[in-house]
mmCIF file of C-alpha atoms and ligand atoms in Angstrom:
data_model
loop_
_atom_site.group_PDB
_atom_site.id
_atom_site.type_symbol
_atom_site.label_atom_id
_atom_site.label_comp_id
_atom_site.label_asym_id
_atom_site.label_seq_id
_atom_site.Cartn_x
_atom_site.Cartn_y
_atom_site.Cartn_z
ATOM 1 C CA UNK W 1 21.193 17.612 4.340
ATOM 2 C CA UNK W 2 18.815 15.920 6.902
ATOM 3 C CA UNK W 3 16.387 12.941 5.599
ATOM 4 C CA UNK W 4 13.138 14.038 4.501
ATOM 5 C CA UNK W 5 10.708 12.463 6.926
ATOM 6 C CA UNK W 6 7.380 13.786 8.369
ATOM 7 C CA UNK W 7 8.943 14.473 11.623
ATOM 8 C CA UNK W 8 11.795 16.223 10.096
ATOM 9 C CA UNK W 9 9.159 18.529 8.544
ATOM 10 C CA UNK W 10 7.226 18.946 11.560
ATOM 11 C CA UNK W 11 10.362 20.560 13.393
ATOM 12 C CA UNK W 12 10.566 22.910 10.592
ATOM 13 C CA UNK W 13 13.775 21.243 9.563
ATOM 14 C CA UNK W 14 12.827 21.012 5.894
ATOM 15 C CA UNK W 15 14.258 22.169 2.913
ATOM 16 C CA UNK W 16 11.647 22.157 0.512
ATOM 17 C CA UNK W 17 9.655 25.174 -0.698
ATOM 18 C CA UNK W 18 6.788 22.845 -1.632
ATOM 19 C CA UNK W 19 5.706 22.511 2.093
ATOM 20 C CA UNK W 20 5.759 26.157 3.025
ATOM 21 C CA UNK W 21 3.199 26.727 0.255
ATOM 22 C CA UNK W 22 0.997 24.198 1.018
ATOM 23 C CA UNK W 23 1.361 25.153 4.785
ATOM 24 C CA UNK W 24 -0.188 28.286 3.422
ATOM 25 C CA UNK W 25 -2.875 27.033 1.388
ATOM 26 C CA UNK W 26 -4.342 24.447 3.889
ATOM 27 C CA UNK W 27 -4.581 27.073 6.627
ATOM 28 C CA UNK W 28 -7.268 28.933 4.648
ATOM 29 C CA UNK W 29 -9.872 26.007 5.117
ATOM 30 C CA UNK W 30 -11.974 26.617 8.476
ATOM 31 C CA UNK W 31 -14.320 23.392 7.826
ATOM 32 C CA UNK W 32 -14.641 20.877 10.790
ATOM 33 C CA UNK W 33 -16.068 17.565 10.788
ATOM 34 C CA UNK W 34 -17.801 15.420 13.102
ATOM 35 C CA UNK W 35 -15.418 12.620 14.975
ATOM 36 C CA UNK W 36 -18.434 10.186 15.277
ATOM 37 C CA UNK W 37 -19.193 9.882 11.485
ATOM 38 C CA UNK W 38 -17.130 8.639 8.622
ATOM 39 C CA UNK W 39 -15.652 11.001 5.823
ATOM 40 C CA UNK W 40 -17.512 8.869 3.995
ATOM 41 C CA UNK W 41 -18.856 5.627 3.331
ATOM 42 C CA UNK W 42 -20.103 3.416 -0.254
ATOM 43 C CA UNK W 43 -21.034 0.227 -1.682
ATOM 44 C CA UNK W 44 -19.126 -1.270 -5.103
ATOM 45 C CA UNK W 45 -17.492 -3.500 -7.195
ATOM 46 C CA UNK W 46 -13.824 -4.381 -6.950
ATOM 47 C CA UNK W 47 -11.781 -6.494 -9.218
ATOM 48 C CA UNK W 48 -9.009 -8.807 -6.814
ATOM 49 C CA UNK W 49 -6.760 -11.386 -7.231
ATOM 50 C CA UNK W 50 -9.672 -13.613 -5.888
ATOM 51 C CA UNK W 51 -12.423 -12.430 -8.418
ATOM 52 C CA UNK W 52 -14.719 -9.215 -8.103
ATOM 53 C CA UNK W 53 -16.130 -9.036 -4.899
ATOM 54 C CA UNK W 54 -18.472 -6.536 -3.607
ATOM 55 C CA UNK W 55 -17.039 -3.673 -1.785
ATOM 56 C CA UNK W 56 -17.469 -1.331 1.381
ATOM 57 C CA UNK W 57 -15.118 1.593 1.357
ATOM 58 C CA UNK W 58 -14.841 2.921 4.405
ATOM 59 C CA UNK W 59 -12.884 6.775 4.814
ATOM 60 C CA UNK W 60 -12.420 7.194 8.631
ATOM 61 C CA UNK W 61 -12.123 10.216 10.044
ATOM 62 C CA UNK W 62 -8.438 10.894 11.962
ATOM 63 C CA UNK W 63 -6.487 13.110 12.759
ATOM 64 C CA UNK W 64 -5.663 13.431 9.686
ATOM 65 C CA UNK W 65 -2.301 12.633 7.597
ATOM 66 C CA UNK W 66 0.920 14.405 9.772
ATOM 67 C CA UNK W 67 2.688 14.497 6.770
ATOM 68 C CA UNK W 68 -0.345 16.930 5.366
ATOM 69 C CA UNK W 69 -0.132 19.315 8.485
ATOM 70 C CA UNK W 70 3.761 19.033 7.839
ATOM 71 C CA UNK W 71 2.846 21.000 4.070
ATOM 72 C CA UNK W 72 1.883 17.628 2.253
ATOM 73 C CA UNK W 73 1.088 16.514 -1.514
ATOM 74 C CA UNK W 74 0.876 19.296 -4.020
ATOM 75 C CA UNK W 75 -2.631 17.551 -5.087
ATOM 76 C CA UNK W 76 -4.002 16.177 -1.776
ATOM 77 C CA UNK W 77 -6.849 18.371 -0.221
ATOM 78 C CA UNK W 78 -7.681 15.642 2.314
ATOM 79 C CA UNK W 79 -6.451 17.297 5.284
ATOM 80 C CA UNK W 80 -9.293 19.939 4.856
ATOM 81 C CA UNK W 81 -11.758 17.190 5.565
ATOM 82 C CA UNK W 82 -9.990 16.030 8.790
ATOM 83 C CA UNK W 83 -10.817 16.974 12.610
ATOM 84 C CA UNK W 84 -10.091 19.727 14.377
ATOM 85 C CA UNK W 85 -7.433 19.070 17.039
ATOM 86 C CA UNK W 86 -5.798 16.438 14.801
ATOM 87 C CA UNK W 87 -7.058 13.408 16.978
ATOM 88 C CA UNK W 88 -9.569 11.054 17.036
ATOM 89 C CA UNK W 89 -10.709 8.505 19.984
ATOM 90 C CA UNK W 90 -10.945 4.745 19.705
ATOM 91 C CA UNK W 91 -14.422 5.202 20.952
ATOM 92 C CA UNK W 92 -15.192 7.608 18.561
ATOM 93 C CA UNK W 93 -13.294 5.398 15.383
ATOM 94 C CA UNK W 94 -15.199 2.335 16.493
ATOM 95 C CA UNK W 95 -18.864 5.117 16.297
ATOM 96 C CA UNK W 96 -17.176 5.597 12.843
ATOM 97 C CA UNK W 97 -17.105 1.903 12.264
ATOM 98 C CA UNK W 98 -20.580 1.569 13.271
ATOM 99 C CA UNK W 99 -22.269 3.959 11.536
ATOM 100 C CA UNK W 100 -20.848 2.179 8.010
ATOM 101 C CA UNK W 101 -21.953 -0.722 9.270
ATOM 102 C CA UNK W 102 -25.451 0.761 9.423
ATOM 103 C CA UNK W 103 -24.642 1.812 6.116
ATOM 104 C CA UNK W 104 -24.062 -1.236 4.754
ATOM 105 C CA UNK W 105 -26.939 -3.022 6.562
ATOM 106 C CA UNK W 106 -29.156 -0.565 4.404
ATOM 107 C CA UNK W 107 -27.731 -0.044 1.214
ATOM 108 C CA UNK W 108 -26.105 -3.594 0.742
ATOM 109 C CA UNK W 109 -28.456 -7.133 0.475
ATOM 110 C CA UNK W 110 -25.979 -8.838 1.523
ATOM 111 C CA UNK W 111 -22.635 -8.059 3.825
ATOM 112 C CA UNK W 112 -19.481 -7.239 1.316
ATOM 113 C CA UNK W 113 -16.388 -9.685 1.088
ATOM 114 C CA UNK W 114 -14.708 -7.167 0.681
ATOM 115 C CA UNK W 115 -13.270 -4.404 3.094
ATOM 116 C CA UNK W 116 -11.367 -1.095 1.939
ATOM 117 C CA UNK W 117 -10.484 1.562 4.450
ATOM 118 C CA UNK W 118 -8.837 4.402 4.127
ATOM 119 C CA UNK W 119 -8.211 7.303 6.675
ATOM 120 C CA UNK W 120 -6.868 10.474 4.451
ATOM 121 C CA UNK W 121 -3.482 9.773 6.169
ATOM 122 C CA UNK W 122 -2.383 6.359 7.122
ATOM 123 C CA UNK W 123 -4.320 3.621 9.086
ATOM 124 C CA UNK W 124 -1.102 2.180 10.239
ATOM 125 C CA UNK W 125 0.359 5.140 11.677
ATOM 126 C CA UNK W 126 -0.448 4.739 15.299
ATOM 127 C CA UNK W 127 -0.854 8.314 16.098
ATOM 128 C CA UNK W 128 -4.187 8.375 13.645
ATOM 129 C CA UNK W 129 -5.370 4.740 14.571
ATOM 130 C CA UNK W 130 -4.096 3.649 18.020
ATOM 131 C CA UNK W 131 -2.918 0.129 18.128
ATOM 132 C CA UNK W 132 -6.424 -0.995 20.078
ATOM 133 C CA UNK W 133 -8.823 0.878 17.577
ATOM 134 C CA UNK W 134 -6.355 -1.387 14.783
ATOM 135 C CA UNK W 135 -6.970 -4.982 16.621
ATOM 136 C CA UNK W 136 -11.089 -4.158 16.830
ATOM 137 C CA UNK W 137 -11.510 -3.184 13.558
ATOM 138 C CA UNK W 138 -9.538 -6.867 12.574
ATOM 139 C CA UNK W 139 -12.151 -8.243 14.806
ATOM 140 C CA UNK W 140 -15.286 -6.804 13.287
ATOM 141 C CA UNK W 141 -14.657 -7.219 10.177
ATOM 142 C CA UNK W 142 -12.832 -11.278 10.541
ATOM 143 C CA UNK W 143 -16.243 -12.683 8.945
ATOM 144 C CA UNK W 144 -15.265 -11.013 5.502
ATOM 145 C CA UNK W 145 -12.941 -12.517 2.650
ATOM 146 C CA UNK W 146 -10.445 -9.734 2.003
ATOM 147 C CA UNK W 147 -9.579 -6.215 3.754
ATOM 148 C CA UNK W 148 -7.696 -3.332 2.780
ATOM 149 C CA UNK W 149 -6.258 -0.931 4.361
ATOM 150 C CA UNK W 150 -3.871 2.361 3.232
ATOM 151 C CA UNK W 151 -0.623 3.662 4.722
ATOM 152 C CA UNK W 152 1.992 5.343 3.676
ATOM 153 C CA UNK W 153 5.608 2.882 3.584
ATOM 154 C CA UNK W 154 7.118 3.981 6.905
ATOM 155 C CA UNK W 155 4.266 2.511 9.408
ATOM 156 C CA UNK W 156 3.999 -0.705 7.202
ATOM 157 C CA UNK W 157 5.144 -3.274 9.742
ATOM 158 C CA UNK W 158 4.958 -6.794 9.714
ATOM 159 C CA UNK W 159 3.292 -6.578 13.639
ATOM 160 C CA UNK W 160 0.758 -4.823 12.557
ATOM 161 C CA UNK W 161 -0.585 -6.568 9.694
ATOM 162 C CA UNK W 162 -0.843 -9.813 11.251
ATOM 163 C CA UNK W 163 -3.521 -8.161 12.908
ATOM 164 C CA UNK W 164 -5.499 -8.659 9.931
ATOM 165 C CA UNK W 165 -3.944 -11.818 8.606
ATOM 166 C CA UNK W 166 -4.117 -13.607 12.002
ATOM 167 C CA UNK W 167 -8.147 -13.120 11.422
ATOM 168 C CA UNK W 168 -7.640 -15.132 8.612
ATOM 169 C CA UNK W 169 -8.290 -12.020 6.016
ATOM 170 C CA UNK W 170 -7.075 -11.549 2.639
ATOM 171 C CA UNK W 171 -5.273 -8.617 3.550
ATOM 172 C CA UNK W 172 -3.558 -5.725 1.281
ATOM 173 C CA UNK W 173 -1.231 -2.916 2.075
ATOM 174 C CA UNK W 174 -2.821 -0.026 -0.157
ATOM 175 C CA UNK W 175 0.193 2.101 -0.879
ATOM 176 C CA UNK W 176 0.074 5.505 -2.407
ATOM 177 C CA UNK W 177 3.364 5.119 -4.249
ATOM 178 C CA UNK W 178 1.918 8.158 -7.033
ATOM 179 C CA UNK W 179 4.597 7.182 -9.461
ATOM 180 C CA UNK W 180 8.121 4.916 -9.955
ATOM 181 C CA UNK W 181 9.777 8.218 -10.779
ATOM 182 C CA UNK W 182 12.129 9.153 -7.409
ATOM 183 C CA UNK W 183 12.160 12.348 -8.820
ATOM 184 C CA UNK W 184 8.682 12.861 -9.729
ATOM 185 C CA UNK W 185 7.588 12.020 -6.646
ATOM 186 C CA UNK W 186 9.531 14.688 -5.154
ATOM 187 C CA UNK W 187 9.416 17.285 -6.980
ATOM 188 C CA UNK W 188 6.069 17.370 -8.577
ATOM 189 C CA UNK W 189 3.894 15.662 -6.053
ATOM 190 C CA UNK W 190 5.984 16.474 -2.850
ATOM 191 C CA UNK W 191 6.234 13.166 -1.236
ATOM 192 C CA UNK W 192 9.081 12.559 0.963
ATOM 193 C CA UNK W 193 9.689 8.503 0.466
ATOM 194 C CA UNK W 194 11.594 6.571 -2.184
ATOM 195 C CA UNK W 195 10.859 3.598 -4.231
ATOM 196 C CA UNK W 196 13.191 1.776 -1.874
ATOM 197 C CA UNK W 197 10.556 2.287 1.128
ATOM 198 C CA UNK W 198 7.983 1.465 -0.998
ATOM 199 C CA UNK W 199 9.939 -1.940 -1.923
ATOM 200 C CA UNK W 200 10.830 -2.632 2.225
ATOM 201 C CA UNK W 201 6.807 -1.818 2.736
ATOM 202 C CA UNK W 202 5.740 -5.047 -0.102
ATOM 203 C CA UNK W 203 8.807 -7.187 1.659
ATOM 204 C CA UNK W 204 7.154 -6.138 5.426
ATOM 205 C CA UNK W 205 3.930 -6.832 3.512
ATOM 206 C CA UNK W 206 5.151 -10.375 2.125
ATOM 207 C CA UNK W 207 6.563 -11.378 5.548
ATOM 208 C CA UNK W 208 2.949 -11.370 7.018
ATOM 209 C CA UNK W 209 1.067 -12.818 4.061
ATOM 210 C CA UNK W 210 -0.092 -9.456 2.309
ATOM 211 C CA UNK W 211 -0.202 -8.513 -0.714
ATOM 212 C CA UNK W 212 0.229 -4.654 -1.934
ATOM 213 C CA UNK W 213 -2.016 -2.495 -3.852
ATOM 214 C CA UNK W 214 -0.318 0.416 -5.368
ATOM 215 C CA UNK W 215 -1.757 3.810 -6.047
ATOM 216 C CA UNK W 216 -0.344 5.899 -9.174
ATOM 217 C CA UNK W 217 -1.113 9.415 -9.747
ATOM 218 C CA UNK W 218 -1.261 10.710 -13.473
ATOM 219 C CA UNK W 219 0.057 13.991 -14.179
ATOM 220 C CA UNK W 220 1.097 15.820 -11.069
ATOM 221 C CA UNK W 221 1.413 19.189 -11.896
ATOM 222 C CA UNK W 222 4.448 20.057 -13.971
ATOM 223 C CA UNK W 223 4.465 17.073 -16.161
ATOM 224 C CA UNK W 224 3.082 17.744 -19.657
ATOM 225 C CA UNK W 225 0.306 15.127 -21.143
ATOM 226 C CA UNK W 226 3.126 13.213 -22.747
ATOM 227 C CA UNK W 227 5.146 13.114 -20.137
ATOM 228 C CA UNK W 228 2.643 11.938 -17.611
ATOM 229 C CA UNK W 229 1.854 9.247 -20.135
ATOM 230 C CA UNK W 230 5.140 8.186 -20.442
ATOM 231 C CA UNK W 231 5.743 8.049 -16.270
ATOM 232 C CA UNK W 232 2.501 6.166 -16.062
ATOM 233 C CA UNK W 233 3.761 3.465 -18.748
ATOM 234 C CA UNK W 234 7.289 3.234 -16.569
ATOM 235 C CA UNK W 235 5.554 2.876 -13.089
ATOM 236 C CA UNK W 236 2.978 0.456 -13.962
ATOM 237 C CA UNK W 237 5.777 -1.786 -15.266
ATOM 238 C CA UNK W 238 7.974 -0.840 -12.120
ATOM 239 C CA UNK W 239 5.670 -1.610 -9.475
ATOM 240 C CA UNK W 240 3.703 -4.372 -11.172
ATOM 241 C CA UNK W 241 6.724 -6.547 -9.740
ATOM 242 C CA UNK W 242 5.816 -6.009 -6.293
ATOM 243 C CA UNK W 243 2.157 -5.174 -6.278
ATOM 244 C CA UNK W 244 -0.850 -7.339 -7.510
ATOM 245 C CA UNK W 245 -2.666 -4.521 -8.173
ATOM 246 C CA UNK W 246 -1.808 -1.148 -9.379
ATOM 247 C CA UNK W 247 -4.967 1.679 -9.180
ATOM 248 C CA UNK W 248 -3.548 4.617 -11.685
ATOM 249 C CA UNK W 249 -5.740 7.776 -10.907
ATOM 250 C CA UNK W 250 -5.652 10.826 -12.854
ATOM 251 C CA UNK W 251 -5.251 13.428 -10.757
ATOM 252 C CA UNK W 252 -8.092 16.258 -10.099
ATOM 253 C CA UNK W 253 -8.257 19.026 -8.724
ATOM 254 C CA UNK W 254 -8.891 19.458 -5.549
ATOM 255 C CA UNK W 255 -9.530 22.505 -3.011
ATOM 256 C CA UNK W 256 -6.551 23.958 -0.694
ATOM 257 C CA UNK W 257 -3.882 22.435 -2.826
ATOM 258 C CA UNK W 258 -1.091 23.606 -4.936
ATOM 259 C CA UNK W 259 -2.848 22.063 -8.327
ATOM 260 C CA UNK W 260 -6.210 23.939 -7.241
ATOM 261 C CA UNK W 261 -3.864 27.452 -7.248
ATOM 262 C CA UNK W 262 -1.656 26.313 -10.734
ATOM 263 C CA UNK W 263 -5.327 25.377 -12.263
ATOM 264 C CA UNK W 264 -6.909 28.716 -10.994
ATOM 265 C CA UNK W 265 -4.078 30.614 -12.927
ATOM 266 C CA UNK W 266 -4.303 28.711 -16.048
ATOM 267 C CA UNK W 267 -1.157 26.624 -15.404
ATOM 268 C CA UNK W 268 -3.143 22.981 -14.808
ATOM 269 C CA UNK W 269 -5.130 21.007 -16.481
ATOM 270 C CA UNK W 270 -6.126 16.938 -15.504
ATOM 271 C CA UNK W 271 -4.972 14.285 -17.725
ATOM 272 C CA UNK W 272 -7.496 13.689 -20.925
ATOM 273 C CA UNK W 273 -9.509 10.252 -20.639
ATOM 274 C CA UNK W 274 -7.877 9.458 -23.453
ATOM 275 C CA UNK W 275 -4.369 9.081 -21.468
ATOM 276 C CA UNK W 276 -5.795 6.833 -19.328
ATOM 277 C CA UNK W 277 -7.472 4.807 -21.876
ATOM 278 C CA UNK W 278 -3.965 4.992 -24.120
ATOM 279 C CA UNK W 279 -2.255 3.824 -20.412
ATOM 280 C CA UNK W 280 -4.152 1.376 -19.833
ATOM 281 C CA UNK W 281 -4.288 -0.515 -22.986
ATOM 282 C CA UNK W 282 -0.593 -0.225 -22.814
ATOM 283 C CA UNK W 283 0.427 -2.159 -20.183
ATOM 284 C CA UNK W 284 -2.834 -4.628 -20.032
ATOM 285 C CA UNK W 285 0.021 -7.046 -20.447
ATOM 286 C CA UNK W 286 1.707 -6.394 -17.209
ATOM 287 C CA UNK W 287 1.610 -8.668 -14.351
ATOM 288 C CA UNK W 288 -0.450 -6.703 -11.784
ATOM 289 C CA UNK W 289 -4.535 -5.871 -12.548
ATOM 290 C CA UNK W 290 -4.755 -2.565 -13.238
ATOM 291 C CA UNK W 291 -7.443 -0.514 -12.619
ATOM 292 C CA UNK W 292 -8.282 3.252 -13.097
ATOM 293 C CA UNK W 293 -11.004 5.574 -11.553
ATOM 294 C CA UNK W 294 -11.058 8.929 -12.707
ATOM 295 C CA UNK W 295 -12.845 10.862 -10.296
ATOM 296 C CA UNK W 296 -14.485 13.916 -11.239
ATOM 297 C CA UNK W 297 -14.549 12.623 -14.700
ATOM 298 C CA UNK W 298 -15.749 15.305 -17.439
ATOM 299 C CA UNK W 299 -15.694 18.368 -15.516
ATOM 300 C CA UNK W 300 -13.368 20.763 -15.501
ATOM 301 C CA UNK W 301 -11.472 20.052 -12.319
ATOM 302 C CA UNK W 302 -11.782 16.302 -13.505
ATOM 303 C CA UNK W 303 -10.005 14.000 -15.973
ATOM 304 C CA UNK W 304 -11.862 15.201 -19.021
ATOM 305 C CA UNK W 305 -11.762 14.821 -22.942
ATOM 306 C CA UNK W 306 -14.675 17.251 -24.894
ATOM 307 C CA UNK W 307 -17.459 16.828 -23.399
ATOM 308 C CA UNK W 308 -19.360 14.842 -25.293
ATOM 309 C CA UNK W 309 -17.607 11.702 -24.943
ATOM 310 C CA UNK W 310 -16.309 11.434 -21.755
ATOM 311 C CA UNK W 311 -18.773 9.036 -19.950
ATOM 312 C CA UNK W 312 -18.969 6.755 -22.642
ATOM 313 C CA UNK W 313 -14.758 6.607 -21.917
ATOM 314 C CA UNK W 314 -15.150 6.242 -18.504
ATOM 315 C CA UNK W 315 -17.894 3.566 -19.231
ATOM 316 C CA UNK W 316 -14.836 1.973 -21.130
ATOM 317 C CA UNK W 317 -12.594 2.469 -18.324
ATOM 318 C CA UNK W 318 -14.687 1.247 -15.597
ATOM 319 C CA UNK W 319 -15.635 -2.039 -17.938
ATOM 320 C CA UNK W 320 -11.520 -2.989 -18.232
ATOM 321 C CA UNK W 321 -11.259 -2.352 -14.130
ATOM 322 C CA UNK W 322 -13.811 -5.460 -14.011
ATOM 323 C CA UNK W 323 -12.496 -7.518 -17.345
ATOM 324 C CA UNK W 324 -9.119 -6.310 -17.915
ATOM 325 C CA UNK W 325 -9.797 -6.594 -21.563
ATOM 326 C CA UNK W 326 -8.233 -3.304 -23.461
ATOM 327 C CA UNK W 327 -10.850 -4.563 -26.597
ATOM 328 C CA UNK W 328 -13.049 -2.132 -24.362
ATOM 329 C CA UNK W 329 -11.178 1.165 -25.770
ATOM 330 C CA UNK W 330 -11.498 0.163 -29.393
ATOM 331 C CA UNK W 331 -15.312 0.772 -29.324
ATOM 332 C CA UNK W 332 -15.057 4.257 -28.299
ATOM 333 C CA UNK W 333 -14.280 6.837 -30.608
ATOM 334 C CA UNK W 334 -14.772 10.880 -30.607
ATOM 335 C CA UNK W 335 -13.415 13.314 -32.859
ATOM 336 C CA UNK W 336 -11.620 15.417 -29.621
ATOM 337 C CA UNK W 337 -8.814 12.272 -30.345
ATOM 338 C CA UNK W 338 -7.116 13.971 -32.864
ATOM 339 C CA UNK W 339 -7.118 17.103 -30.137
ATOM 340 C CA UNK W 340 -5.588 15.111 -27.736
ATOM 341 C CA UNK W 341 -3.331 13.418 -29.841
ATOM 342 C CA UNK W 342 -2.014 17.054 -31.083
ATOM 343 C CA UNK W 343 -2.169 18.110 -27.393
ATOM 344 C CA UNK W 344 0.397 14.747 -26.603
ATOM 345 C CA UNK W 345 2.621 15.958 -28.992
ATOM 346 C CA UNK W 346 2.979 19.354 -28.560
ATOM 347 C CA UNK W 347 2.328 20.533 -25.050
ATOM 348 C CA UNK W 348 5.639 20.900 -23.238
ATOM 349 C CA UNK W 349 7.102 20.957 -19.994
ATOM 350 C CA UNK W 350 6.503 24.149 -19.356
ATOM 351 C CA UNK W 351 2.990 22.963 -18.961
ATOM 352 C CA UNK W 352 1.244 25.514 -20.490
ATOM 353 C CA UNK W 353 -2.005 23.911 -21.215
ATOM 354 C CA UNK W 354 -2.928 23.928 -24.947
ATOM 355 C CA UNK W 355 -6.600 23.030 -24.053
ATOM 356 C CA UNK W 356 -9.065 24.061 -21.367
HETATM 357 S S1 LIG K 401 -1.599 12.280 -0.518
HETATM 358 FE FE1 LIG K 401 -1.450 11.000 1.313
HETATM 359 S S2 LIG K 401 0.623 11.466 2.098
HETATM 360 FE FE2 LIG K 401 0.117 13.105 0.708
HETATM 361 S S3 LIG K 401 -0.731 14.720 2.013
HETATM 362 FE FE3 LIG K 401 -2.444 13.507 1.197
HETATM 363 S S4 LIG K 401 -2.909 11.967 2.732
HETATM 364 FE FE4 LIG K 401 -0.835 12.800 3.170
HETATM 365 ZN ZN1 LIG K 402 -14.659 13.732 -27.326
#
């Protein structure tokens, strides 16, 4: 059997049902976007290894993730929000750059330390960020303390992040790794890589002076809550030896994706705040920050717990991202614990949600 790769996909050489679904979902969006202006751009606070730091998160606009067109991540919708024709110009990345610039200049007081982009793909694939765009961005942004930047393992490259660290940046590989579990990874979230690649991405990493920033999904579909839980606990641990800092994300559900069909029929439902909260204090002893930020918290499509308590959680949750103190969680209470706590124990792997 060939390797799973994107371009062994993109032949149609793959073996993996996952891909012709998702093939068949993504081709119902008809949305374009604009190559000039970001996906999106905002202002926040980040916990590092240096301290919290101010933040601009940048999401550029490419082409768009190749291993997405090849069928892609049973959770990832991102490919609906790339461009039509499936590239993007340097001279229309560096508009891209400019306008969150702008952006900054009026939302911000003062210029962020920190940089985070992200493309909905990789930045260090060449074929979504040519090697030129790559070098200017280093250069516009050498005044700042730290950068970011997100890529999948195979087009981490010791070459290419020198860009950034030659500049004199801070600079982290953001990685989404999803979970420690090989066969997780496969068979629930439909990622082709290995936690080997994802090791040889922190040693290319390492050999230019970067640190890694891994990104964990909780509960892909198929896992029940306990089970997500318990491959949460086991990654954070895993990757906590190679990364500084681990972002676990409960999934949510998003359009033109496997979870959004499984969720539509009753067969999905995102993690309860109360996972992550549970996760979290868990392993606040392991040697990595972690940080958590449920998007789409308390709605339906979101993490959620009942309703009535889920900001204060995520108030909780957003509060240990900055301290790193699980105290935090012990000043939140709700009655919809004992719920969840029944839900941990008896929902199976079958799935079959025992709550909406
Ligand atoms: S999660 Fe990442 S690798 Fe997977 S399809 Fe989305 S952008 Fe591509
Ligand atoms: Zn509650």
């Amino acid at each position: 059997m060939s390797k799973p790769s994107p371009e062994v996909y993109e032949q149609g050489k793959g073996m993996d049902a996952h891909n012709k679904v998702m093939r068949e979902i993504r081709s119902e969006k008809d949305a374009t976007y604009d190559p000039h202006e970001p996906t999106r751009v905002w202002i926040d606070e980040d916990n590092t290894p240096d301290g919290v730091y101010q933040s601009l998160t940048i999401i550029l606009n490419t082409g768009g993730c190749r291993w997405a067109r090849a069928g892609g991540c049973t959770m990832c919708g991102y490919v609906a929000e790339s461009v039509e024709g499936g590239s993007v110009s340097h001279e229309a990345l560096m508009d891209q750059i400019d306008v969150c610039l702008d952006h900054e200049d009026s939302e911000a007081e003062e210029r962020s330390g920190l940089i985070k982009i992200y493309t909905s793909g990789s930045f260090l694939d060449e074929r979504e960020v040519p090697a030129e765009t790559r070098r200017a961005i280093a250069e516009t942004f050498a005044d700042r303390d730290r950068i970011v930047v997100e890529s999948l393992p195979d087009f981490v490259e010791q070459g290419k992040i020198e860009d950034f660290t030659g500049q004199g940046l801070e600079t982290d590989i953001a990685v989404g790794l999803e979970t420690g579990t090989d066969r997780v990874r496969r068979d629930c979230v439909n990622k082709y890589f290995e936690f080997e690649d994802f090791i040889a991405a922190s040693e290319e990493a390492d050999a230019a002076g970067a640190g890694i920033k891994a990104y964990l999904l909780m509960k892909p579909p198929f896992l029940s809550e306990s089970e997500a839980i318990e491959d949460m606990i086991r990654s954070i641990e895993k990757c906590a030896e190679y990364a500084h800092t681990v972002s676990m994300n409960p999934c949510n559900v998003q359009r033109y994706t496997m979870v959004d069909e499984l969720h539509f029929r009753g067969g999905y439902r995102p993690p309860w705040l109360w996972s992550v909260a549970h996760v979290l204090e868990e392993t606040a002893d392991a040697d990595a920050i972690v940080v958590s930020d449920p998007v789409g918290h308390g709605s339906d499509r979101g993490p959620h717990n009942c309703g009535d308590c889920d900001d204060r959680v995520q108030r909780a949750i957003k509060d240990f991202d900055l301290r790193q103190d699980p105290s935090v969680f012990g000043q939140v209470t709700c009655e919809c614990e004992r719920t969840w706590e029944a839900v941990v124990e008896r929902e199976t792997t079958f799935n079959g949600p025992l709550t909406r």
